[in-house]
Amino acid sequence: MAIAPVEKILIALHKSEEQRFLKCLQSLGVLHISHKQTVTPQNTQISLKETVDELYSVIEYLAEFQKKRNALISEKTPLTRREFETQGTNYKLLETLNEIKTYYTKIQQLEQKLKAIDSEVKFLKPWIKLKYDLSQLYGLKHLETIIGTFHSETDFKETINKISRYPVYYEIINQEKNDYYTIILIPKELFSTVYPLLDKIEIVNLRKYQGTISEIIVQNQKLCNHITNEIDEYYKKLQIISNELPKFKVIYDYYNNLLALEEIKNSLVITKEVIFIEGWIKSKDKSKLKSLTDEFNSVVFTNLPVTENDQIPVALENHKIFKPFEIILDLYTMPQPYEIDPTPLLAPFFTIFFALCLTDAGYGILLTVLSILLLKKLNVSNKFLNLLAICGGITIIAGMLTGSWFGDIFDKIGIDFLVRIKNSLTAFDPIKNPLPFFYLSLAIGFIHLNYGIIIEIYDLLRQKSLVNAFIEQLPWLILINSIVGISLVSKHLPPGIRLTLILLSIGAISIIVVFTRRNKEFILNQIFWCGLLLGLLIWASTRLNMYYPSFLAIIKLTGKILIVFSLFSLLVLAIFDKQTKSIKGWLKVLVFVTTIILFICTVKFHLHPIIFILLSIIVLALDVKNRRLIKNFIWGLYNLYNGTGFLGIILSYIRLMALGMVTAGIAMAINTIAWMIIKIPVIGILLALIVLAIGHLYNFLINILGAFVHSLRLNYVEFFPRFFTGGGEKFVPFREETKYVTIIEGGKL
């Protein structure tokens, strides 16, 4: 419905005009290039890729210095093409990048030093009470110094008991919980004897230090301060450079497009002098391409025939109001070129599903306002934000009808005129009476199911597949609606309409059972079998008192006529089919005569038709075609049984009610908690406001996610399988892609 027609073209140009033409083609952005070769990247391409990656890393790094000044989402910078080209080519890129890398490397090295010093200080702090100069302590002429930690009181006492028999000196420097920081001095002549007794101590080697521990810590702290100041200096320089961030963003977009250009160049078909570009273009854009090629001396293009092996790209073209809903296909898959674009078809139901899942006017207002503000901030079209804005607007209506405004906040506040306005707009309160919401969800599910089947019938008719439309899909549409009509409203309708619904459902069942699997060779047999089954079902329904007495005689006669005529026709087909060799000629005559006699007796003597039916089915089974059709009818019965799945599909829409009531329920719970807290003296109001803000923000965000996901599910799982295959290739023209810049063409965005 909204898939733009595309044409396959081939462009040829001389190598001398390659760079300029490709750059203009990229700016024009109308050609989807196909049949690209996979080749090894050239040095230029590799170099550009490294530069682009480096630029992106630098932008992300410098953005940390601008966070306080940046909003949640940064808007794109509008530039004319001339400004874009000038800033992209004139800025001293390599020099600045090297400067940033130098500062970054220095900062990393200094921070590593800080971490090392910090670790050393933490290591030394438990020994800060050790007042001796470490160089002197380890340099004693007659004593060996052991410094270490006992990790339990038991270990400490056991070791001291062992060494106390010797003339050794020990001192507890510090104690933290069960750790004993100890210094032990041992005469050198006894060291070999005493040392083995120190198996419980964790020895700490402080030989590399000079001075006292407190002096060493002070020195390290001074060094840390010096390094911190040095790091701050580098950060200040980076802070100054970060003011150039907008230029870096422009350069990133410029070089990223240069990279795309090089990738395309490296993948085209090239001869000694000529370059060939094969691709697809929208029919409406051919004139733009023609205008471009006319500006070059050696560039020409021609149409190519579309072959069966071509993967035709799909270009969606929708009205502005439906454009945001294309994101639903972006998340799923593109349609095939021959399919309907489901975007405008799913749009109304998606918004209704979303609104019913969220079902709060306050949240709808908040969602709409936030989406519009972000759109203005970005200053560009954003499908997702536009989609949320539309869904938010419909949610306001849904919330008004269900009386939910941030839950029951109006009732809690108690302002009469707000309560009166809310009540006047409320159609039903799902918390007090959920049944209307339940019925509404089922009704929407039923309508959406029929909507999908109708679209499938239309799609089949559009593809001129009349048999599939009228035999496979239309019977289900008739059967589902007839059953619902008979079950729910037929008692309130005139007798003729009830009769019509019953006959329509019986006819649909007959077609589904007989024609689920069709066979061209036996098509006449299937037609008459369908008539036979229809007659049997009509006759059986007369025995169940399904009709008003005034119609009963006519219906009975109709059923009998269908039975007799269908059986008679099937027997005639069996007897006069020259290819059938399942019975002898004399047996065919016998069957034929028997059937005529049964037919005459039934009509003349008013015999019960069941006698004729049973005998005729037996003789019909003698025909090989009829026997071969039996398995088709079994599949038809199985397909009819699978129709119960439609009930499951409709019931799955109850999730609309469930999610809508969850949103309202949580909102009301948040309000109740806040009004309980508000009674706390002094700080009650402040705490209540915090609970309301945090609670409603959480409920708002989590239920937006739920509404979006479940609306997607109802479309992807329940709607799309009716008519949508997908798997198409998206039409992606070779064009300029910008992340940070909006290029103004001719004074317009």
Coordinates of N, CA, C and O in Angstrom, one line a residue, residues 644-696:
T644 N -10.2 -23.5 16.8 CA -10.4 -23.2 18.2 C -9.3 -22.2 18.7 O -9.4 -21.5 19.7
G645 N -8.2 -22.2 17.9 CA -7.1 -21.3 18.2 C -7.5 -19.8 18.2 O -6.9 -19.0 18.8
F646 N -8.5 -19.5 17.4 CA -9.0 -18.1 17.3 C -9.5 -17.7 18.6 O -9.4 -16.5 19.0
L647 N -10.1 -18.6 19.4 CA -10.5 -18.2 20.8 C -9.3 -17.8 21.6 O -9.4 -16.8 22.4
G648 N -8.2 -18.6 21.5 CA -7.0 -18.2 22.3 C -6.5 -16.9 21.9 O -6.0 -16.1 22.7
I649 N -6.5 -16.6 20.6 CA -6.0 -15.3 20.1 C -6.9 -14.2 20.7 O -6.3 -13.2 21.2
I650 N -8.2 -14.3 20.7 CA -9.0 -13.3 21.2 C -8.8 -13.1 22.7 O -8.7 -12.0 23.2
L651 N -8.6 -14.2 23.4 CA -8.4 -14.2 24.9 C -7.1 -13.5 25.2 O -6.9 -12.9 26.3
S652 N -6.1 -13.6 24.3 CA -4.8 -13.0 24.6 C -4.9 -11.5 24.7 O -4.0 -10.8 25.3
Y653 N -6.0 -10.9 24.2 CA -6.1 -9.4 24.3 C -6.5 -9.0 25.7 O -6.6 -7.8 25.9
I654 N -6.8 -9.9 26.5 CA -7.2 -9.6 27.9 C -6.0 -8.9 28.6 O -6.1 -8.2 29.6
R655 N -4.8 -9.1 28.1 CA -3.6 -8.4 28.6 C -3.8 -6.9 28.6 O -3.1 -6.2 29.4
L656 N -4.6 -6.4 27.7 CA -4.8 -4.9 27.6 C -5.5 -4.5 28.9 O -5.1 -3.5 29.5
M657 N -6.5 -5.3 29.4 CA -7.1 -5.0 30.7 C -6.2 -5.1 31.8 O -6.1 -4.3 32.7
A658 N -5.4 -6.3 31.8 CA -4.5 -6.6 32.9 C -3.5 -5.5 33.1 O -3.3 -5.0 34.2
L659 N -2.8 -5.0 32.0 CA -1.8 -4.0 32.1 C -2.4 -2.7 32.5 O -1.8 -1.9 33.3
G660 N -3.6 -2.4 32.0 CA -4.2 -1.1 32.3 C -4.6 -1.0 33.8 O -4.4 0.0 34.4
M661 N -5.1 -2.1 34.3 CA -5.4 -2.1 35.7 C -4.2 -2.1 36.6 O -4.2 -1.6 37.7
V662 N -3.1 -2.8 36.2 CA -1.9 -2.8 37.0 C -1.4 -1.3 37.1 O -1.0 -0.9 38.2
T663 N -1.4 -0.6 36.0 CA -0.9 0.8 36.0 C -1.7 1.6 37.0 O -1.2 2.3 37.9
A664 N -3.1 1.5 36.9 CA -3.9 2.2 37.8 C -3.8 1.8 39.3 O -3.7 2.6 40.2
G665 N -3.6 0.5 39.5 CA -3.5 -0.1 40.8 C -2.2 0.4 41.5 O -2.2 0.8 42.7
I666 N -1.1 0.3 40.8 CA 0.2 0.8 41.4 C 0.1 2.3 41.7 O 0.6 2.8 42.7
A667 N -0.5 3.1 40.8 CA -0.6 4.5 41.0 C -1.4 4.8 42.2 O -1.0 5.7 43.0
M668 N -2.5 4.1 42.4 CA -3.3 4.3 43.6 C -2.6 3.9 44.9 O -2.7 4.6 45.9
A669 N -1.8 2.8 44.8 CA -1.0 2.4 46.0 C 0.0 3.4 46.3 O 0.2 3.7 47.5
I670 N 0.7 4.0 45.3 CA 1.7 5.1 45.6 C 1.0 6.3 46.3 O 1.5 6.8 47.3
N671 N -0.2 6.6 45.8 CA -0.9 7.8 46.4 C -1.3 7.5 47.8 O -1.2 8.3 48.7
T672 N -1.8 6.2 48.1 CA -2.2 5.8 49.4 C -1.0 5.9 50.4 O -1.1 6.4 51.5
I673 N 0.2 5.4 50.0 CA 1.4 5.4 50.8 C 1.8 6.9 51.1 O 2.1 7.3 52.2
A674 N 1.7 7.7 50.1 CA 2.1 9.2 50.2 C 1.1 9.8 51.2 O 1.6 10.6 52.1
W675 N -0.2 9.5 51.2 CA -1.1 10.2 52.1 C -1.0 9.6 53.5 O -1.4 10.3 54.5
M676 N -0.4 8.4 53.7 CA -0.1 7.9 55.0 C 1.1 8.7 55.6 O 1.1 9.0 56.8
I677 N 2.1 8.9 54.7 CA 3.3 9.5 55.2 C 3.1 11.0 55.5 O 3.8 11.6 56.4
I678 N 2.2 11.6 54.8 CA 2.0 13.1 54.9 C 1.6 13.5 56.3 O 1.7 14.6 56.7
K679 N 1.1 12.5 57.1 CA 0.7 12.8 58.5 C 1.9 12.9 59.5 O 1.7 13.3 60.6
I680 N 3.1 12.5 59.0 CA 4.2 12.7 59.9 C 4.5 14.1 60.1 O 4.6 14.9 59.2
P681 N 4.7 14.5 61.4 CA 4.9 16.0 61.7 C 6.2 16.5 61.0 O 7.2 15.8 60.8
V682 N 6.2 17.8 60.6 CA 7.3 18.6 60.1 C 7.7 18.1 58.7 O 7.5 18.9 57.7
I683 N 8.2 16.9 58.6 CA 8.8 16.4 57.3 C 7.8 15.6 56.5 O 8.1 15.1 55.4
G684 N 6.6 15.4 56.9 CA 5.6 14.6 56.2 C 5.3 15.0 54.8 O 5.3 14.2 53.9
I685 N 5.1 16.3 54.6 CA 4.8 16.8 53.3 C 6.0 16.5 52.3 O 5.8 16.1 51.2
L686 N 7.2 16.8 52.8 CA 8.4 16.6 51.9 C 8.5 15.1 51.6 O 8.8 14.8 50.4
L687 N 8.4 14.3 52.6 CA 8.5 12.8 52.3 C 7.4 12.3 51.4 O 7.7 11.5 50.5
A688 N 6.2 12.9 51.5 CA 5.1 12.5 50.7 C 5.4 12.9 49.2 O 5.1 12.1 48.3
L689 N 5.9 14.1 49.0 CA 6.2 14.6 47.7 C 7.3 13.7 47.0 O 7.3 13.4 45.8
I690 N 8.3 13.3 47.8 CA 9.4 12.4 47.3 C 8.8 11.0 46.9 O 9.1 10.5 45.8
V691 N 7.9 10.5 47.8 CA 7.3 9.2 47.4 C 6.4 9.3 46.1 O 6.5 8.5 45.3
L692 N 5.7 10.4 46.0 CA 4.9 10.6 44.8 C 5.8 10.8 43.6 O 5.5 10.1 42.5
A693 N 6.8 11.5 43.7 CA 7.7 11.8 42.5 C 8.4 10.5 42.1 O 8.3 10.1 40.9
I694 N 9.0 9.8 43.0 CA 9.8 8.6 42.7 C 8.8 7.5 42.3 O 9.1 6.7 41.3
G695 N 7.7 7.3 43.0 CA 6.8 6.2 42.8 C 6.1 6.3 41.4 O 6.1 5.4 40.6
H696 N 5.6 7.5 41.1 CA 5.0 7.7 39.8 C 6.0 7.7 38.7 O 5.6 7.2 37.6

